[in-house]
Tab-separated table of C-alpha atoms in Angstrom:
chain	number	residue	atom	x	y	z
Q	1	MET	CA	9.927	33.474	-10.090
Q	2	SER	CA	6.369	34.314	-10.809
Q	3	SER	CA	3.378	33.665	-8.655
Q	4	ALA	CA	2.214	31.118	-11.200
Q	5	ASP	CA	5.521	29.241	-10.977
Q	6	LYS	CA	5.429	29.121	-7.189
Q	7	ALA	CA	1.892	27.731	-7.418
Q	8	LEU	CA	3.191	24.913	-9.588
Q	9	ILE	CA	6.014	24.295	-7.293
Q	10	LEU	CA	3.769	24.130	-4.307
Q	11	GLU	CA	1.560	21.469	-6.260
Q	12	GLY	CA	4.659	19.232	-6.642
Q	13	TYR	CA	5.803	20.581	-10.006
Q	14	VAL	CA	8.943	22.199	-11.078
Q	15	MET	CA	9.461	24.519	-13.984
Q	16	LYS	CA	11.462	23.409	-16.838
Q	17	ASP	CA	11.665	25.662	-19.809
Q	18	LYS	CA	8.450	27.236	-18.506
Q	19	GLU	CA	6.678	23.921	-18.826
Q	20	PRO	CA	5.433	22.138	-15.769
Q	21	THR	CA	7.185	18.798	-15.321
Q	22	ILE	CA	6.511	16.413	-12.534
Q	23	ILE	CA	9.488	15.551	-10.630
Q	24	GLY	CA	10.853	12.030	-11.486
Q	25	ASP	CA	8.854	9.276	-13.270
Q	26	ALA	CA	6.871	6.353	-12.378
Q	27	SER	CA	5.716	3.061	-13.899
Q	28	ALA	CA	3.834	0.044	-12.845
Q	29	ILE	CA	2.634	-3.372	-13.769
Q	30	TYR	CA	-1.167	-3.967	-13.745
Q	31	PRO	CA	-2.665	-7.431	-13.106
Q	32	GLY	CA	-5.413	-8.581	-10.691
Q	33	LYS	CA	-8.432	-7.110	-9.271
Q	34	GLY	CA	-10.456	-7.162	-5.885
Q	35	TRP	CA	-8.524	-6.897	-2.723
Q	36	THR	CA	-10.133	-9.681	-0.787
Q	37	THR	CA	-9.529	-12.329	-3.319
Q	38	GLY	CA	-7.030	-10.915	-5.946
Q	39	VAL	CA	-3.469	-10.333	-6.109
Q	40	ALA	CA	-1.214	-7.502	-7.412
Q	41	VAL	CA	2.320	-6.840	-8.564
Q	42	PRO	CA	4.388	-3.950	-7.203
Q	43	GLY	CA	5.020	-0.887	-9.171
Q	44	THR	CA	7.925	1.481	-9.015
Q	45	MET	CA	7.405	4.925	-7.695
Q	46	THR	CA	8.859	8.406	-8.290
Q	47	ARG	CA	12.442	8.629	-6.948
Q	48	TYR	CA	13.049	12.374	-6.207
Q	49	ASN	CA	16.178	14.217	-7.335
Q	50	TYR	CA	17.014	16.934	-4.964
Q	51	ASN	CA	20.341	17.833	-6.821
Q	52	GLY	CA	18.699	20.494	-8.906
Q	53	SER	CA	17.657	23.961	-7.991
Q	54	VAL	CA	17.619	24.173	-4.126
Q	55	VAL	CA	14.838	26.702	-4.068
Q	56	GLN	CA	12.565	24.558	-6.345
Q	57	TYR	CA	13.474	21.002	-5.083
Q	58	GLU	CA	13.251	21.910	-1.336
Q	59	LEU	CA	10.081	23.819	-1.561
Q	60	VAL	CA	8.258	20.810	-2.994
Q	61	PRO	CA	8.679	18.296	-0.110
Q	62	LYS	CA	8.101	20.955	2.484
Q	63	ALA	CA	4.745	22.190	0.829
Q	64	VAL	CA	3.649	18.500	0.288
Q	65	LEU	CA	4.408	17.549	3.939
Q	66	GLN	CA	2.838	20.524	5.209
Q	67	ARG	CA	-0.354	19.917	3.489
Q	68	ALA	CA	-0.396	16.228	4.590
Q	69	ARG	CA	0.007	17.156	8.160
Q	70	ALA	CA	-2.755	19.740	7.898
Q	71	TYR	CA	-5.079	16.971	6.499
Q	72	ASN	CA	-3.988	14.578	9.354
Q	73	GLY	CA	-5.202	17.264	11.790
Q	74	THR	CA	-8.594	17.153	10.366
Q	75	LEU	CA	-9.138	13.368	10.752
Q	76	ALA	CA	-11.138	13.613	14.259
Q	77	ASP	CA	-13.509	16.041	12.800
Q	78	ARG	CA	-14.115	14.415	9.490
Q	79	PHE	CA	-14.449	10.747	10.808
Q	80	GLY	CA	-15.723	11.397	14.416
Q	81	GLY	CA	-12.783	9.120	16.000
Q	82	GLY	CA	-13.816	6.186	13.596
Q	83	ILE	CA	-12.146	4.337	11.043
Q	84	PRO	CA	-14.540	3.620	8.138
Q	85	ALA	CA	-14.395	-0.097	7.135
Q	86	ASP	CA	-16.560	0.707	4.007
Q	87	ALA	CA	-16.103	4.394	2.869
Q	88	ALA	CA	-19.127	4.469	0.489
Q	89	ASP	CA	-21.840	6.917	0.190
Q	90	GLU	CA	-25.564	6.100	0.030
Q	91	GLN	CA	-25.201	5.349	-3.709
Q	92	GLY	CA	-22.330	2.966	-3.092
Q	93	ASN	CA	-19.731	5.399	-4.640
Q	94	PRO	CA	-16.299	5.645	-2.907
Q	95	GLN	CA	-16.180	8.693	-0.548
Q	96	GLU	CA	-12.428	9.002	-0.818
Q	97	LEU	CA	-12.518	9.700	-4.649
Q	98	ALA	CA	-14.800	12.823	-4.074
Q	99	ASP	CA	-12.431	13.963	-0.974
Q	100	ALA	CA	-10.245	16.173	-2.919
Q	101	ALA	CA	-8.209	17.333	0.200
Q	102	TYR	CA	-7.318	13.455	0.545
Q	103	MET	CA	-6.458	12.703	-2.831
Q	104	ARG	CA	-4.357	15.740	-3.233
Q	105	ALA	CA	-2.362	15.559	0.136
Q	106	LEU	CA	0.845	13.754	-0.052
Q	107	SER	CA	0.271	12.913	-3.834
Q	108	VAL	CA	4.016	13.165	-4.757
Q	109	ASP	CA	3.999	11.896	-8.309
Q	110	GLY	CA	0.620	13.180	-9.681
Q	111	GLY	CA	-0.645	9.530	-9.818
Q	112	GLY	CA	-1.737	8.828	-6.335
Q	113	ALA	CA	1.663	7.487	-4.919
Q	114	MET	CA	2.383	8.701	-1.406
Q	115	ALA	CA	5.401	6.592	-0.395
Q	116	ARG	CA	7.578	3.449	-0.779
Q	117	LEU	CA	7.211	0.521	1.544
Q	118	SER	CA	10.242	-1.672	2.011
Q	119	ILE	CA	10.398	-4.880	4.193
Q	120	PRO	CA	13.636	-6.394	3.791
Q	121	LYS	CA	12.862	-9.736	5.620
Q	122	ILE	CA	10.193	-10.570	3.071
Q	123	SER	CA	11.707	-9.092	-0.026
Q	124	VAL	CA	8.974	-6.279	-0.274
Q	125	ASN	CA	9.733	-3.061	-2.054
Q	126	ILE	CA	6.462	-1.499	-3.389
Q	127	ALA	CA	4.672	1.725	-3.854
Q	128	VAL	CA	1.860	2.899	-1.563
Q	129	TYR	CA	-1.032	4.551	-3.171
Q	130	HIS	CA	-4.079	6.626	-1.912
Q	131	THR	CA	-7.159	4.457	-1.270
Q	132	THR	CA	-7.861	0.633	-1.260
Q	133	LEU	CA	-10.026	0.450	-4.527
Q	134	ASP	CA	-9.376	-2.300	-6.839
Q	135	ASP	CA	-7.421	-0.513	-9.380
Q	136	VAL	CA	-4.989	0.871	-6.615
Q	137	LEU	CA	-4.629	-2.695	-5.257
Q	138	SER	CA	-3.751	-3.820	-8.608
Q	139	GLU	CA	-0.677	-1.803	-8.547
Q	140	GLY	CA	0.715	-1.714	-5.041
Q	141	VAL	CA	-0.162	-1.153	-1.672
Q	142	GLY	CA	-3.292	0.891	-0.621
Q	143	HIS	CA	-3.730	3.548	2.189
Q	144	ILE	CA	-6.957	2.999	4.175
Q	145	TYR	CA	-9.067	6.104	3.981
Q	146	GLY	CA	-9.660	7.567	7.345
Q	147	THR	CA	-6.200	6.843	8.857
Q	148	ALA	CA	-3.414	9.277	8.892
Q	149	LEU	CA	-1.173	9.922	5.810
Q	150	PRO	CA	2.322	8.433	6.650
Q	151	VAL	CA	4.412	11.487	7.446
Q	152	GLY	CA	5.778	9.897	10.512
Q	153	ASP	CA	4.703	12.289	13.018
Q	154	PRO	CA	3.898	11.181	16.659
Q	155	HIS	CA	0.413	10.287	17.634
Q	156	THR	CA	-0.364	9.437	14.018
Q	157	TYR	CA	-1.825	6.064	12.959
Q	158	THR	CA	-1.644	4.880	9.412
Q	159	VAL	CA	-3.143	1.708	7.986
Q	160	LEU	CA	-1.816	0.171	4.633
Q	161	ALA	CA	-3.415	-2.985	2.844
Q	162	ALA	CA	-2.397	-5.294	0.100
Q	163	HIS	CA	-3.096	-8.505	-1.546
Q	164	SER	CA	-1.748	-11.911	-0.641
Q	165	GLY	CA	-1.315	-15.031	-2.753
Q	166	GLY	CA	-1.784	-15.685	-6.398
Q	167	VAL	CA	0.492	-16.080	-9.697
Q	168	GLN	CA	0.443	-12.336	-10.498
Q	169	GLY	CA	2.606	-10.975	-7.711
Q	170	MET	CA	3.557	-11.355	-4.108
Q	171	LEU	CA	2.952	-8.063	-2.276
Q	172	PHE	CA	1.860	-9.147	1.295
Q	173	THR	CA	1.811	-12.837	0.601
Q	174	ARG	CA	4.832	-13.362	3.104
Q	175	LEU	CA	3.412	-10.876	5.648
Q	176	SER	CA	2.712	-13.837	7.896
Q	177	GLU	CA	6.468	-14.316	8.280
Q	178	MET	CA	6.899	-11.166	10.197
Q	179	ARG	CA	7.348	-11.228	14.004
Q	180	GLN	CA	7.676	-8.971	16.873
Q	181	GLY	CA	11.053	-7.044	16.436
Q	182	ASP	CA	11.212	-7.256	12.829
Q	183	VAL	CA	11.431	-4.008	11.057
Q	184	PHE	CA	10.047	-2.167	7.871
Q	185	TYR	CA	10.465	1.058	6.343
Q	186	LEU	CA	8.506	3.820	4.614
Q	187	ASP	CA	10.284	6.426	2.050
Q	188	VAL	CA	8.192	9.609	1.953
Q	189	LEU	CA	9.547	12.211	-0.190
Q	190	GLY	CA	13.108	10.898	0.245
Q	191	GLY	CA	12.903	10.737	4.050
Q	192	GLU	CA	13.290	7.326	5.552
Q	193	GLN	CA	11.092	6.269	8.304
Q	194	GLY	CA	11.821	3.064	10.343
Q	195	TYR	CA	9.030	0.746	12.164
Q	196	ARG	CA	9.693	-1.955	14.606
Q	197	ILE	CA	6.749	-4.584	14.807
Q	198	THR	CA	5.227	-4.671	18.302
Q	199	ASP	CA	2.007	-6.662	17.367
Q	200	VAL	CA	0.782	-9.423	15.056
Q	201	ARG	CA	-2.845	-10.730	15.281
Q	202	THR	CA	-5.349	-12.427	12.956
Q	203	ILE	CA	-9.021	-11.254	13.340
Q	204	THR	CA	-12.377	-11.880	11.400
Q	205	PRO	CA	-13.407	-9.094	8.858
Q	206	GLU	CA	-16.293	-7.926	10.991
Q	207	ARG	CA	-13.775	-6.992	13.788
Q	208	MET	CA	-11.831	-4.941	11.494
Q	209	GLU	CA	-13.022	-1.441	12.150
Q	210	ARG	CA	-13.125	-1.797	15.932
Q	211	THR	CA	-9.749	-3.479	16.104
Q	212	LEU	CA	-7.937	-0.900	14.033
Q	213	GLN	CA	-9.455	1.759	16.439
Q	214	GLN	CA	-8.265	0.028	19.575
Q	215	ILE	CA	-4.797	-0.108	17.958
Q	216	ARG	CA	-4.902	3.579	17.203
Q	217	ASP	CA	-6.107	4.428	20.554
Q	218	ALA	CA	-3.482	2.390	22.393
Q	219	HIS	CA	-0.706	4.238	20.511
Q	220	GLN	CA	-2.396	7.781	20.576
Q	221	SER	CA	0.198	9.195	23.191
Q	222	GLY	CA	3.026	7.649	21.483
Q	223	ASP	CA	5.354	7.555	18.425
Q	224	ALA	CA	3.883	7.166	14.825
Q	225	THR	CA	2.205	3.814	14.248
Q	226	VAL	CA	1.537	1.774	11.136
Q	227	THR	CA	-0.606	-1.291	10.631
Q	228	MET	CA	-0.152	-3.432	7.594
Q	229	VAL	CA	-3.360	-5.601	6.631
Q	230	THR	CA	-4.059	-8.444	4.157
Q	231	CYS	CA	-6.210	-11.500	3.815
Q	232	THR	CA	-5.540	-14.796	5.364
Q	233	PRO	CA	-5.246	-17.883	4.999
Q	234	ILE	CA	-3.924	-17.400	1.483
Q	235	GLY	CA	-6.373	-18.608	-0.953
Q	236	VAL	CA	-9.307	-18.736	1.598
Q	237	ASN	CA	-9.258	-15.157	2.626
Q	238	THR	CA	-11.668	-15.650	5.596
Q	239	ASP	CA	-9.617	-13.676	8.038
Q	240	ARG	CA	-7.518	-10.532	8.254
Q	241	LEU	CA	-3.845	-10.437	9.373
Q	242	LEU	CA	-2.868	-7.198	11.071
Q	243	VAL	CA	0.926	-6.638	11.538
Q	244	THR	CA	1.694	-3.404	13.550
Q	245	GLY	CA	4.840	-1.486	13.887
Q	246	VAL	CA	5.972	1.617	15.987
Q	247	ARG	CA	8.387	4.247	14.702
Q	248	ALA	CA	11.929	3.258	15.524
Q	249	PRO	CA	15.313	4.741	14.650
Q	250	VAL	CA	16.573	3.978	10.963
Q	251	PRO	CA	19.987	2.284	10.703
Q	252	GLN	CA	22.836	4.075	8.896
Q	253	SER	CA	22.505	1.469	6.094
Q	254	ILE	CA	19.067	0.132	5.460
Q	255	PRO	CA	19.109	-3.588	4.208
Q	256	ALA	CA	17.989	-3.636	0.766
Q	257	ALA	CA	14.938	-5.452	0.028
Q	258	SER	CA	15.362	-7.722	-3.150
Q	259	THR	CA	13.036	-7.481	-5.966
Q	260	GLN	CA	10.973	-10.349	-4.561
Q	261	ARG	CA	13.096	-12.897	-6.211
Q	262	ASP	CA	14.680	-14.921	-3.149
Q	263	GLY	CA	14.207	-18.751	-2.423
Q	264	THR	CA	10.844	-18.284	-0.682
Q	265	LEU	CA	9.467	-16.350	-3.512
Q	266	ILE	CA	10.687	-18.929	-5.923
Q	267	ALA	CA	9.262	-21.898	-3.871
Q	268	VAL	CA	5.742	-20.159	-3.651
Q	269	GLY	CA	5.805	-19.323	-7.205
Q	270	VAL	CA	6.598	-22.977	-8.191
Q	271	GLY	CA	3.966	-24.264	-5.750
Q	272	VAL	CA	1.384	-21.980	-7.213
Q	273	ALA	CA	2.182	-22.707	-10.706
Q	274	VAL	CA	2.261	-26.501	-10.157
Q	275	PHE	CA	-1.216	-26.084	-8.579
Q	276	ALA	CA	-2.621	-24.273	-11.544
Q	277	LEU	CA	-1.279	-26.670	-13.991
Q	278	ALA	CA	-2.700	-29.603	-12.015
Q	279	LEU	CA	-6.151	-27.788	-11.843
Q	280	ALA	CA	-6.129	-27.072	-15.583
Q	281	ALA	CA	-5.096	-30.768	-16.363
Q	282	ALA	CA	-8.071	-31.978	-14.125
Q	283	ILE	CA	-10.453	-29.838	-15.860
Q	284	VAL	CA	-9.389	-31.073	-19.350
Q	285	VAL	CA	-9.558	-34.631	-18.146
Q	286	ARG	CA	-13.007	-34.277	-16.788
Q	287	ARG	CA	-14.192	-32.478	-19.937
Q	288	ARG	CA	-12.831	-35.189	-22.217
Q	289	ALA	CA	-14.510	-37.819	-20.048
Q	290	LYS	CA	-17.903	-36.219	-20.268
Q	291	ARG	CA	-17.534	-35.945	-24.339
Q	292	ARG	CA	-16.787	-39.633	-24.316
Q	293	HIS	CA	-19.701	-40.458	-21.931
Q	294	GLY	CA	-21.947	-38.381	-24.220
Q	295	THR	CA	-20.914	-40.201	-27.216
Q	296	ARG	CA	-21.650	-43.725	-25.863
Q	297	THR	CA	-25.123	-42.894	-24.776
Q	298	ARG	CA	-26.374	-41.601	-27.994
């Protein structure tokens, strides 16, 4: 194998007939915009196939994880112990997009996907991407810049965010149903990580940065910790719901999260659809009434 071939492998590619080919494939549906008020639909993420060349397929995850761990080791120096609530420069440009080390670390499919999140209790099974920019949250769950990449190592703290509510997709709409003791899972490069929920709280947006730091500091000496964040109440979005889990053993058979088509999803979807139709009907009636009123007064 040439040095050029090895370089491609270390970047997350394998050689096929001397042409670089990204391992696996990815697809997504793209609605919605704006993570404080919008909603998104889950995409599907690369599913790695490790049945090919042992050398090629085993080098990739090791190299990608090694780079992610190296990046996590720089967080204290990069952010001074803080978790930026708004990672923008003086011109308002997102700093994370200019951070090549961040954007490349744990980018397992070449398109920014780093993991897959499964929450069986609420039928969530969606991709996790770098950043929480609008276009990212229109596809799935975003990783909050300044927190650890989800490699599952002890003493690491990861924060994930997604939309709630709306007709375009569920995502974290049912996150409020989660309770202490419930579990969720992250699939990173084919390795399953289990997390058991230890804390559920609602805060105001201005307390976000400080609260995330407090949760991180409380778990610094323990196992990997992940917090999931979304807006609440649905449709109002004045507060933030934080659901935190700590690394836990993975069962031999992980419960499958449905494709978000269970009874609760149907009920919520029907309710949202009925509300939308009622609102549209009210607008039409009001406009017709205005037209009639205008005709009579001429």
